[in-house]
Backbone as JSON, one array per atom type, in Angstrom:
{
  "sequence": "MSFILRRTETPDLERLGRSLADDPRQAARWILAAAGAGEPEAQALLGQILLDGLGIQPDAVLARDWFAIAARKGHAMAGNMLGRCCELGWGGPVDEAAAARHYHEAATRGLDWGMYNYANLLATGRGVERDEEQAFAWYRRAAAQGHAKSMNLVGRYYEEGRVVRADPQAAFECYRRSAEAGDFRGQFSYATVLMGLGRWDEARHWLREALALGHLKFLRKACDELRRAAVAEVADIAEAYARRCTELEATAS",
  "N": [[26.97, -40.8, -14.88], [26.58, -37.55, -16.07], [24.11, -35.37, -17.52], [24.33, -32.86, -19.72], [22.81, -30.24, -21.23], [23.14, -28.32, -24.0], [22.04, -25.17, -25.31], [21.73, -25.28, -28.01], [21.14, -27.85, -28.58], [18.78, -30.49, -29.21], [16.61, -31.96, -27.0], [16.22, -35.44, -26.31], [13.27, -36.33, -25.85], [11.59, -38.53, -25.73], [13.34, -40.44, -24.83], [13.83, -39.39, -22.3], [11.32, -39.74, -21.11], [11.1, -42.55, -21.1], [13.21, -43.14, -19.42], [12.31, -42.35, -16.96], [10.99, -44.48, -15.83], [13.01, -46.37, -15.61], [15.29, -45.22, -14.35], [14.64, -43.03, -12.27], [15.85, -40.85, -10.85], [18.12, -40.1, -12.37], [16.82, -39.51, -14.76], [15.3, -37.34, -13.89], [17.29, -35.42, -13.5], [18.1, -35.03, -16.14], [15.72, -34.05, -17.24], [15.41, -31.69, -15.78], [17.62, -30.25, -16.72], [16.95, -29.96, -19.43], [14.55, -28.54, -19.19], [15.51, -26.18, -18.03], [16.89, -25.26, -20.2], [14.91, -24.3, -21.75], [13.01, -25.9, -23.04], [9.72, -26.57, -23.77], [8.28, -29.04, -23.52], [9.87, -30.51, -21.77], [9.7, -28.8, -19.59], [7.03, -29.1, -18.91], [7.1, -31.82, -18.24], [8.82, -31.66, -16.05], [7.25, -30.25, -14.25], [5.34, -32.24, -13.78], [6.84, -34.37, -12.61], [7.74, -33.12, -10.34], [5.32, -32.72, -9.08], [4.54, -35.35, -8.62], [6.68, -36.37, -7.23], [8.63, -37.95, -8.43], [11.63, -39.27, -8.75], [12.65, -36.98, -7.74], [12.59, -34.45, -5.2], [9.35, -33.96, -3.98], [7.43, -31.1, -4.83], [4.91, -29.13, -4.87], [4.43, -26.43, -5.25], [6.56, -25.51, -6.87], [6.05, -27.2, -9.01], [3.63, -26.18, -9.96], [4.55, -23.69, -10.83], [6.29, -24.41, -12.95], [4.51, -25.66, -14.7], [3.06, -23.39, -15.38], [4.99, -21.87, -16.73], [5.52, -23.49, -19.01], [2.94, -23.56, -20.07], [2.53, -20.92, -20.84], [4.03, -20.89, -23.1], [2.48, -22.18, -24.85], [2.04, -24.89, -24.42], [-0.17, -27.44, -24.33], [-0.88, -29.58, -22.52], [0.5, -28.81, -20.24], [-0.91, -26.49, -19.64], [-3.38, -27.63, -19.05], [-2.67, -29.1, -16.75], [-1.92, -27.02, -15.09], [-4.42, -25.95, -14.75], [-5.54, -28.06, -13.26], [-4.03, -27.81, -10.92], [-4.98, -25.32, -10.03], [-7.69, -25.9, -9.71], [-7.73, -27.9, -7.73], [-6.12, -27.0, -5.71], [-3.39, -27.56, -5.62], [-0.2, -26.75, -4.75], [-0.83, -24.1, -4.29], [-3.47, -21.64, -3.82], [-6.95, -22.66, -4.13], [-8.59, -21.92, -7.1], [-11.12, -21.73, -8.95], [-12.12, -20.3, -11.11], [-9.8, -19.5, -12.45], [-8.89, -22.06, -13.06], [-10.86, -22.85, -14.9], [-10.28, -21.08, -17.0], [-7.71, -21.93, -17.77], [-8.21, -24.61, -18.49], [-9.93, -24.16, -20.62], [-8.24, -22.88, -22.45], [-6.42, -24.99, -22.95], [-8.23, -26.78, -24.05], [-9.06, -25.44, -26.39], [-6.73, -25.58, -27.77], [-6.83, -28.11, -28.63], [-6.57, -30.28, -26.9], [-7.67, -33.27, -25.52], [-7.99, -33.87, -22.76], [-8.11, -31.31, -21.67], [-10.52, -30.46, -22.81], [-12.3, -32.26, -21.58], [-11.97, -31.66, -18.81], [-12.69, -28.96, -18.77], [-15.33, -29.18, -19.61], [-16.38, -30.54, -17.41], [-16.39, -28.51, -15.46], [-18.13, -26.69, -16.66], [-20.45, -28.24, -16.65], [-21.09, -28.37, -13.99], [-21.05, -25.81, -13.06], [-18.85, -24.64, -11.82], [-16.51, -22.21, -11.25], [-17.2, -21.07, -13.6], [-20.03, -19.99, -15.55], [-22.79, -22.15, -15.33], [-23.41, -24.4, -17.95], [-24.86, -26.7, -19.58], [-25.29, -27.48, -22.21], [-23.03, -26.54, -23.59], [-21.16, -27.99, -22.14], [-21.79, -30.62, -22.9], [-21.16, -30.42, -25.61], [-18.37, -30.08, -25.51], [-17.6, -32.45, -24.24], [-18.34, -34.22, -26.26], [-16.55, -33.48, -28.28], [-14.12, -34.23, -27.13], [-14.6, -36.96, -26.84], [-14.72, -37.71, -29.5], [-12.08, -37.7, -30.1], [-11.26, -39.97, -28.93], [-11.25, -40.0, -26.16], [-11.7, -41.7, -23.28], [-13.16, -41.33, -20.82], [-14.79, -39.2, -21.46], [-16.36, -40.34, -23.46], [-17.98, -42.07, -21.96], [-19.48, -40.2, -20.49], [-20.8, -38.79, -22.5], [-22.39, -40.86, -23.35], [-24.01, -41.05, -21.08], [-25.47, -38.65, -21.24], [-26.97, -39.17, -23.56], [-28.4, -41.42, -22.7], [-29.96, -40.42, -20.61], [-31.26, -38.34, -21.8], [-30.49, -35.66, -21.6], [-30.15, -32.36, -22.53], [-30.11, -33.24, -25.07], [-31.86, -35.3, -27.37], [-33.13, -38.31, -26.02], [-31.41, -41.32, -26.68], [-31.13, -44.46, -26.78], [-29.59, -46.34, -28.26], [-27.4, -44.85, -29.18], [-26.31, -44.22, -26.7], [-25.6, -46.78, -25.83], [-23.57, -47.42, -27.69], [-21.66, -45.46, -27.09], [-21.01, -46.16, -24.44], [-19.97, -48.7, -24.92], [-17.67, -48.1, -26.45], [-16.26, -46.55, -24.6], [-15.83, -48.45, -22.58], [-14.23, -50.33, -23.92], [-12.06, -48.74, -24.38], [-10.95, -48.55, -21.9], [-11.96, -47.2, -19.62], [-13.08, -47.34, -16.34], [-15.57, -46.54, -15.34], [-17.03, -46.34, -17.69], [-16.94, -49.03, -18.37], [-18.5, -50.15, -16.35], [-20.93, -48.85, -16.84], [-21.51, -49.85, -19.4], [-21.74, -52.55, -18.79], [-24.05, -52.53, -17.19], [-26.02, -51.9, -19.05], [-25.82, -54.12, -20.72], [-26.64, -56.06, -18.91], [-29.34, -55.41, -18.72], [-30.12, -56.27, -21.19], [-29.92, -58.93, -20.95], [-27.52, -60.14, -21.54], [-25.53, -61.87, -20.15], [-22.94, -63.08, -19.83], [-21.21, -61.29, -21.15], [-21.77, -59.0, -19.66], [-20.84, -59.75, -17.12], [-18.13, -60.01, -17.65], [-17.37, -57.3, -18.16], [-18.05, -56.11, -15.75], [-16.18, -57.28, -14.09], [-13.87, -56.21, -15.19], [-14.18, -53.48, -14.57], [-14.14, -53.69, -11.81], [-11.47, -54.4, -11.38], [-10.11, -52.09, -12.06], [-11.25, -49.88, -10.81], [-11.46, -47.19, -8.35], [-11.79, -46.67, -4.75], [-14.02, -44.98, -4.04], [-15.65, -45.09, -6.34], [-16.1, -47.88, -6.43], [-17.55, -48.38, -4.11], [-20.0, -47.09, -4.67], [-20.76, -48.49, -6.98], [-20.98, -51.06, -5.95], [-23.16, -50.73, -4.2], [-25.17, -50.22, -6.09], [-25.26, -52.65, -7.49], [-26.03, -54.37, -5.46], [-28.55, -53.34, -4.79], [-29.89, -53.88, -7.14], [-30.06, -56.63, -7.01], [-29.66, -58.97, -8.62], [-29.56, -62.25, -9.53], [-27.75, -63.39, -11.34], [-25.43, -61.9, -11.19], [-24.75, -61.81, -8.57], [-22.57, -62.9, -7.18], [-20.49, -61.34, -8.14], [-21.2, -58.86, -7.16], [-20.69, -59.29, -4.46], [-17.95, -59.62, -4.66], [-17.2, -57.03, -5.27], [-17.86, -55.82, -2.85], [-16.03, -57.08, -1.12], [-13.63, -56.12, -2.19], [-13.88, -53.41, -1.65], [-13.71, -53.47, 1.15], [-11.07, -54.36, 1.43], [-9.65, -52.17, 0.31], [-10.41, -50.14, 2.03], [-9.22, -50.99, 4.38], [-6.56, -50.74, 3.69], [-6.37, -47.99, 3.36], [-6.76, -47.03, 5.92]],
  "CA": [[27.14, -39.9, -16.01], [25.68, -36.4, -16.03], [23.56, -34.96, -18.81], [24.41, -31.41, -19.85], [22.15, -29.87, -22.46], [23.43, -26.98, -24.53], [20.83, -24.58, -25.88], [21.65, -25.62, -29.43], [20.79, -29.26, -28.71], [17.38, -30.88, -29.06], [16.55, -33.09, -26.05], [15.52, -36.65, -26.71], [12.25, -36.37, -24.81], [11.11, -39.91, -25.6], [14.31, -41.1, -23.96], [13.6, -38.91, -20.94], [10.13, -40.39, -20.6], [11.4, -43.95, -20.81], [14.15, -43.21, -18.3], [11.6, -42.14, -15.7], [10.67, -45.79, -15.27], [14.22, -47.15, -15.36], [16.2, -44.53, -13.43], [13.94, -41.76, -12.08], [16.71, -39.74, -10.42], [18.89, -39.65, -13.53], [15.89, -38.88, -15.69], [14.94, -36.05, -13.33], [18.39, -34.5, -13.79], [18.02, -34.71, -17.56], [14.54, -33.21, -17.46], [15.71, -30.39, -15.21], [18.53, -29.57, -17.64], [16.2, -29.6, -20.64], [13.61, -27.49, -18.82], [16.28, -24.96, -17.87], [17.28, -24.81, -21.54], [13.77, -23.66, -22.38], [12.19, -26.82, -23.8], [8.4, -26.63, -23.11], [7.88, -30.4, -23.15], [10.62, -30.85, -20.57], [9.15, -28.0, -18.5], [5.8, -29.77, -18.49], [7.52, -33.04, -17.55], [9.37, -31.29, -14.75], [6.11, -29.98, -13.39], [4.7, -33.49, -13.4], [7.63, -35.17, -11.66], [7.71, -32.38, -9.07], [4.02, -32.98, -8.46], [4.48, -36.75, -8.21], [7.87, -36.76, -6.47], [9.24, -39.05, -9.16], [13.04, -39.01, -8.98], [12.96, -35.64, -7.28], [11.81, -34.08, -4.01], [8.07, -33.37, -4.41], [7.26, -29.68, -4.53], [3.74, -28.74, -5.66], [4.53, -25.01, -5.6], [7.42, -25.44, -8.05], [5.34, -27.86, -10.1], [2.67, -25.2, -10.5], [5.33, -22.66, -11.53], [6.79, -24.95, -14.22], [3.36, -25.8, -15.58], [2.72, -22.06, -15.87], [6.01, -21.49, -17.71], [5.28, -24.23, -20.24], [1.64, -23.16, -20.6], [2.7, -19.63, -21.52], [4.64, -21.17, -24.4], [1.5, -22.87, -25.68], [2.0, -26.34, -24.18], [-1.55, -27.68, -23.93], [-1.0, -30.4, -21.32], [0.93, -28.0, -19.1], [-2.05, -25.64, -19.3], [-4.37, -28.48, -18.39], [-2.2, -29.41, -15.41], [-2.04, -25.78, -14.31], [-5.82, -25.92, -14.37], [-5.73, -29.01, -12.16], [-3.46, -27.21, -9.72], [-5.89, -24.28, -9.57], [-8.96, -26.49, -9.28], [-7.59, -28.76, -6.56], [-5.29, -26.37, -4.7], [-2.04, -28.1, -5.59], [0.85, -25.74, -4.87], [-1.36, -22.75, -4.17], [-4.89, -21.59, -3.46], [-7.97, -23.07, -5.07], [-9.11, -20.82, -7.92], [-11.84, -22.45, -9.99], [-12.23, -19.45, -12.3], [-8.53, -19.65, -13.17], [-8.88, -23.41, -13.61], [-11.7, -22.84, -16.1], [-9.54, -20.39, -18.08], [-6.61, -22.78, -18.24], [-8.79, -25.74, -19.19], [-10.46, -23.68, -21.9], [-7.1, -22.68, -23.34], [-5.94, -26.3, -23.36], [-9.26, -27.36, -24.91], [-9.03, -24.79, -27.7], [-5.52, -26.06, -28.43], [-7.11, -29.44, -29.14], [-6.26, -31.33, -25.94], [-8.88, -33.93, -25.05], [-8.13, -33.72, -21.32], [-8.58, -29.96, -21.43], [-11.95, -30.46, -23.14], [-13.02, -33.01, -20.53], [-11.96, -30.92, -17.55], [-13.49, -27.75, -18.94], [-16.73, -29.62, -19.63], [-16.78, -30.84, -16.03], [-16.7, -27.26, -14.77], [-19.36, -26.17, -17.27], [-21.59, -29.06, -16.25], [-21.38, -28.18, -12.56], [-21.06, -24.38, -12.75], [-17.74, -24.28, -10.93], [-15.54, -21.32, -11.87], [-17.75, -20.58, -14.86], [-21.47, -20.14, -15.52], [-23.21, -23.49, -15.72], [-23.93, -24.47, -19.31], [-24.79, -28.12, -19.91], [-25.19, -27.65, -23.66], [-21.61, -26.4, -23.92], [-20.45, -29.12, -21.54], [-22.03, -31.77, -23.78], [-20.4, -30.21, -26.85], [-16.94, -30.34, -25.26], [-17.45, -33.9, -24.03], [-18.41, -34.87, -27.57], [-15.31, -33.23, -29.01], [-13.1, -35.08, -26.53], [-14.93, -38.35, -27.17], [-14.37, -37.93, -30.9], [-10.65, -37.95, -30.13], [-10.98, -41.24, -28.26], [-11.13, -39.83, -24.71], [-12.59, -42.73, -22.74], [-14.07, -40.81, -19.8], [-15.79, -38.38, -22.14], [-17.3, -41.25, -24.13], [-18.95, -42.53, -20.97], [-20.38, -39.11, -20.12], [-21.68, -38.57, -23.65], [-23.39, -41.92, -23.24], [-24.96, -40.7, -20.03], [-26.37, -37.62, -21.77], [-27.92, -39.82, -24.47], [-29.27, -42.32, -21.95], [-30.89, -39.65, -19.77], [-31.93, -37.32, -22.59], [-30.13, -34.34, -21.1], [-29.77, -31.39, -23.56], [-30.14, -33.95, -26.35], [-32.94, -36.3, -27.35], [-32.69, -39.63, -25.55], [-31.08, -42.23, -27.77], [-30.52, -45.63, -26.12], [-28.57, -46.98, -29.09], [-26.21, -44.01, -29.13], [-25.74, -44.41, -25.37], [-24.99, -48.11, -25.83], [-22.32, -47.37, -28.45], [-20.7, -44.66, -26.32], [-20.55, -46.98, -23.31], [-19.1, -49.77, -25.44], [-16.37, -47.53, -26.83], [-15.59, -46.16, -23.37], [-15.39, -49.67, -21.91], [-13.13, -50.91, -24.67], [-10.91, -47.83, -24.26], [-10.33, -48.75, -20.6], [-12.49, -46.41, -18.52], [-13.84, -48.26, -15.48], [-16.97, -46.1, -15.28], [-17.62, -46.78, -18.94], [-17.1, -50.48, -18.3], [-19.66, -50.44, -15.51], [-22.12, -48.4, -17.57], [-21.76, -50.81, -20.47], [-22.2, -53.79, -18.15], [-25.44, -52.42, -16.73], [-26.88, -51.99, -20.23], [-25.79, -55.53, -21.12], [-27.5, -56.8, -17.97], [-30.71, -55.17, -19.12], [-30.37, -57.04, -22.41], [-29.77, -60.35, -20.64], [-26.25, -60.64, -22.08], [-24.89, -62.03, -18.84], [-21.5, -63.36, -19.91], [-20.54, -60.03, -21.47], [-21.92, -58.1, -18.52], [-19.94, -60.21, -16.06], [-16.77, -59.65, -18.07], [-17.1, -55.87, -17.98], [-18.1, -55.82, -14.32], [-14.87, -57.67, -13.54], [-12.88, -55.22, -15.65], [-14.38, -52.28, -13.76], [-13.68, -54.03, -10.46], [-10.01, -54.42, -11.35], [-9.54, -50.76, -12.31], [-11.92, -48.8, -10.09], [-10.99, -46.76, -7.03], [-12.7, -46.99, -3.66], [-15.27, -44.22, -4.11], [-16.44, -45.68, -7.41], [-16.49, -49.25, -6.11], [-18.63, -48.33, -3.12], [-21.26, -46.75, -5.36], [-21.09, -49.61, -7.87], [-21.42, -52.17, -5.09], [-24.52, -50.42, -3.76], [-26.07, -50.38, -7.23], [-25.41, -54.08, -7.78], [-26.81, -55.0, -4.38], [-29.95, -52.92, -4.93], [-30.47, -54.59, -8.29], [-30.34, -57.99, -6.51], [-29.76, -59.86, -9.76], [-28.86, -63.49, -9.17], [-26.68, -63.69, -12.3], [-24.19, -61.18, -10.85], [-24.68, -61.69, -7.11], [-21.21, -63.19, -6.74], [-19.64, -60.19, -8.47], [-21.55, -57.82, -6.19], [-19.94, -59.59, -3.24], [-16.54, -59.35, -4.94], [-17.06, -55.57, -5.12], [-17.89, -55.53, -1.41], [-14.74, -57.5, -0.56], [-12.59, -55.2, -2.64], [-14.05, -52.18, -0.87], [-13.16, -53.73, 2.48], [-9.59, -54.39, 1.3], [-9.15, -50.81, 0.08], [-10.65, -49.38, 3.26], [-8.19, -51.41, 5.34], [-5.29, -50.16, 3.24], [-6.42, -46.55, 3.56], [-6.83, -46.67, 7.34]],
  "C": [[26.14, -38.77, -15.91], [25.23, -36.05, -17.44], [23.55, -33.45, -18.85], [23.85, -31.03, -21.21], [22.54, -28.46, -22.85], [22.2, -26.47, -25.24], [20.66, -24.91, -27.35], [21.23, -27.07, -29.65], [19.29, -29.45, -28.58], [17.31, -32.07, -28.12], [15.77, -34.25, -26.62], [14.46, -36.92, -25.65], [11.62, -37.75, -24.66], [12.05, -40.68, -24.67], [14.1, -40.67, -22.52], [12.39, -39.61, -20.33], [10.37, -41.84, -20.24], [12.28, -44.08, -19.57], [13.47, -43.0, -16.96], [11.27, -43.46, -15.03], [11.92, -46.53, -14.85], [15.12, -46.53, -14.3], [15.63, -43.14, -13.17], [14.85, -40.6, -11.69], [17.53, -39.19, -11.57], [17.99, -38.94, -14.52], [15.49, -37.49, -15.2], [16.03, -35.02, -13.6], [18.36, -34.07, -15.26], [16.85, -33.75, -17.85], [14.78, -31.8, -16.93], [16.61, -29.58, -16.14], [17.79, -29.1, -18.89], [15.19, -28.49, -20.36], [14.32, -26.15, -18.67], [16.75, -24.39, -19.2], [16.11, -24.26, -22.34], [12.86, -24.56, -23.18], [10.82, -27.01, -23.12], [7.98, -28.03, -22.69], [8.59, -30.84, -21.88], [10.11, -30.05, -19.37], [7.85, -28.6, -17.98], [6.11, -31.06, -17.74], [8.06, -32.73, -16.17], [8.25, -30.96, -13.78], [5.46, -31.25, -12.89], [5.52, -34.28, -12.39], [7.76, -34.45, -10.33], [6.4, -32.63, -8.33], [3.97, -34.38, -7.88], [5.63, -37.17, -7.3], [8.58, -37.93, -7.11], [10.69, -38.71, -9.51], [13.51, -37.68, -8.47], [12.11, -35.35, -6.05], [10.49, -33.45, -4.45], [7.95, -31.92, -3.96], [6.12, -29.17, -5.41], [3.8, -27.28, -6.07], [5.4, -24.84, -6.85], [6.76, -26.11, -9.25], [4.38, -26.89, -10.77], [3.39, -24.12, -11.3], [5.79, -23.17, -12.9], [5.65, -25.21, -15.2], [3.0, -24.44, -16.19], [3.71, -21.59, -16.94], [5.76, -22.17, -19.05], [3.96, -23.82, -20.88], [1.73, -21.84, -21.35], [3.33, -19.8, -22.9], [3.7, -21.98, -25.31], [1.42, -24.36, -25.48], [0.64, -26.69, -23.57], [-1.67, -28.49, -22.66], [-0.53, -29.65, -20.09], [-0.19, -27.06, -18.66], [-3.14, -26.41, -18.59], [-3.95, -28.78, -16.96], [-2.19, -28.18, -14.52], [-3.49, -25.6, -13.87], [-6.13, -26.86, -13.22], [-5.2, -28.44, -10.85], [-4.41, -26.15, -9.14], [-7.2, -24.86, -9.05], [-8.84, -27.19, -7.93], [-6.7, -28.17, -5.47], [-3.92, -26.98, -4.56], [-1.03, -26.97, -5.77], [0.37, -24.32, -4.77], [-2.84, -22.78, -3.86], [-5.78, -22.17, -4.54], [-8.5, -21.84, -5.79], [-9.82, -21.45, -9.12], [-12.03, -21.61, -11.26], [-10.95, -19.53, -13.13], [-8.43, -21.04, -13.79], [-9.68, -23.47, -14.9], [-10.98, -22.18, -17.27], [-8.45, -21.29, -18.65], [-7.14, -24.01, -18.99], [-9.3, -25.32, -20.57], [-9.34, -23.46, -22.9], [-6.56, -24.01, -23.85], [-6.93, -26.96, -24.33], [-9.2, -26.75, -26.31], [-7.76, -25.12, -28.46], [-5.67, -27.51, -28.9], [-6.84, -30.58, -28.19], [-7.53, -31.95, -25.38], [-9.07, -33.79, -23.55], [-8.58, -32.32, -20.94], [-10.07, -29.84, -21.71], [-12.77, -31.11, -22.04], [-13.09, -32.21, -19.24], [-12.77, -29.63, -17.63], [-14.98, -28.1, -18.94], [-17.22, -29.94, -18.23], [-17.16, -29.58, -15.27], [-17.97, -26.63, -15.33], [-20.59, -26.93, -16.79], [-22.03, -28.81, -14.82], [-21.4, -26.71, -12.15], [-19.99, -23.97, -11.76], [-16.71, -23.44, -11.7], [-16.01, -20.7, -13.16], [-19.26, -20.77, -14.78], [-21.87, -21.53, -16.03], [-23.84, -23.47, -17.11], [-23.79, -25.92, -19.78], [-24.71, -28.36, -21.42], [-23.73, -27.54, -24.11], [-20.8, -27.55, -23.34], [-20.58, -30.35, -22.44], [-21.21, -31.63, -25.07], [-18.92, -30.5, -26.65], [-16.69, -31.81, -24.97], [-17.45, -34.63, -25.37], [-17.12, -34.67, -28.36], [-14.18, -34.1, -28.45], [-13.34, -36.54, -26.88], [-14.56, -38.67, -28.6], [-12.88, -38.17, -31.08], [-10.27, -39.26, -29.44], [-10.83, -41.13, -26.76], [-12.17, -40.69, -23.99], [-13.6, -42.19, -21.73], [-15.16, -39.95, -20.44], [-16.81, -39.24, -22.88], [-18.38, -41.71, -23.17], [-19.96, -41.43, -20.63], [-21.3, -38.73, -21.28], [-22.78, -39.63, -23.65], [-24.45, -41.61, -22.2], [-25.96, -39.63, -20.5], [-27.42, -38.27, -22.69], [-28.88, -40.73, -23.71], [-30.34, -41.54, -21.2], [-31.65, -38.59, -20.55], [-31.69, -35.91, -22.08], [-29.53, -33.51, -22.24], [-29.69, -32.02, -24.96], [-31.25, -34.98, -26.26], [-32.39, -37.65, -26.89], [-32.52, -40.58, -26.73], [-30.38, -43.44, -27.17], [-29.43, -46.3, -26.94], [-27.29, -46.17, -29.11], [-25.52, -44.15, -27.78], [-24.99, -45.74, -25.3], [-23.64, -48.08, -26.54], [-21.26, -46.55, -27.72], [-20.14, -45.46, -25.15], [-19.61, -48.09, -23.79], [-17.71, -49.23, -25.77], [-15.57, -47.12, -25.59], [-15.02, -47.38, -22.64], [-14.17, -50.25, -22.61], [-11.88, -50.04, -24.61], [-10.3, -47.83, -22.86], [-10.83, -47.9, -19.46], [-13.38, -47.28, -17.63], [-15.29, -47.83, -15.33], [-17.7, -46.5, -16.56], [-17.86, -48.28, -18.96], [-18.31, -50.85, -17.46], [-20.95, -50.02, -16.21], [-22.51, -49.4, -18.66], [-22.31, -52.12, -19.9], [-23.65, -53.69, -17.73], [-26.42, -52.48, -17.9], [-26.95, -53.44, -20.71], [-26.64, -56.39, -20.2], [-28.96, -56.64, -18.35], [-31.1, -55.93, -20.37], [-30.26, -58.54, -22.18], [-28.51, -60.97, -21.21], [-25.28, -60.82, -20.91], [-23.39, -62.28, -18.91], [-20.71, -62.09, -20.21], [-20.61, -59.07, -20.29], [-20.96, -58.47, -17.4], [-18.49, -59.85, -16.4], [-16.47, -58.19, -17.76], [-17.22, -55.44, -16.52], [-16.77, -56.19, -13.66], [-13.78, -56.68, -13.96], [-12.98, -53.95, -14.81], [-13.9, -52.49, -12.33], [-12.16, -53.95, -10.36], [-9.42, -53.02, -11.42], [-10.08, -49.68, -11.39], [-11.29, -48.46, -8.76], [-12.11, -46.92, -6.0], [-14.04, -46.27, -3.78], [-16.19, -44.79, -5.18], [-16.97, -47.05, -7.0], [-17.59, -49.3, -5.06], [-19.98, -48.08, -3.78], [-21.7, -47.91, -6.25], [-21.61, -50.8, -7.08], [-22.85, -51.96, -4.62], [-25.53, -50.64, -4.88], [-26.32, -51.86, -7.52], [-26.24, -54.77, -6.7], [-28.27, -54.61, -4.44], [-30.64, -53.64, -6.08], [-30.84, -56.03, -7.92], [-30.58, -58.98, -7.64], [-28.92, -61.1, -9.49], [-27.65, -63.76, -10.06], [-25.37, -62.98, -11.98], [-24.02, -61.01, -9.35], [-23.27, -61.94, -6.59], [-20.26, -62.03, -7.03], [-19.94, -59.02, -7.54], [-20.79, -58.04, -4.89], [-18.45, -59.37, -3.44], [-16.26, -57.85, -4.84], [-17.0, -55.21, -3.64], [-16.56, -55.91, -0.76], [-13.62, -56.55, -0.95], [-12.67, -53.87, -1.9], [-13.45, -52.34, 0.52], [-11.64, -53.74, 2.46], [-9.02, -52.98, 1.16], [-9.32, -49.93, 1.31], [-9.6, -49.72, 4.3], [-6.86, -50.81, 4.98], [-5.23, -48.67, 3.52], [-6.35, -46.14, 5.01], [-5.47, -46.77, 8.02]]
}
């Protein structure tokens, strides 16, 4: 069955999203029709499936174009993804200044991911003048919306006393919220604080959670930290991190 969208119709975008899991090719046809009819949400979805090759031939150049079309209509996530394309060179040249502009636009539209990505550039001075105070402010705004990665970074600012007075309790609460929201870095950060408090059962739980979710680059660094700490209570988990790194390295080679 084909899906033909007339311009007077409103696409059922929740249905399109669900269909991506069940029948990606059919869903891609529906999304393409809705995007062609001028629906910004469908245009953003089309950019994403073109980027991922989900139900459609991957084409990063076209993905970047569709993100730009939706972003011009005020779609915040499309603007954020256009920023990602510019930052990472997906579908065109790397342009960190353009990435910063797109992230800032998405952030000012209230998108937590736009806030987080813009803050990352501010914190490192890529594409924009370095400004850690502004970076911290944007991380805080994203964290207030429940953005897990931002919660972890706000915690880091409080722990290290960067651009804000050091506040171990505030750091602890940020790490806890990040861990519970599912960020593996937040889970590891929270676990390390719990280790310092001697709360070993809780620390072991969150170390295992981070192990299950983390990617290779993170796991290598985490494994090194655990081995340097040489804490008997988590020595077995440190070795589990090492084994997982070996498994992922074998898969990547």
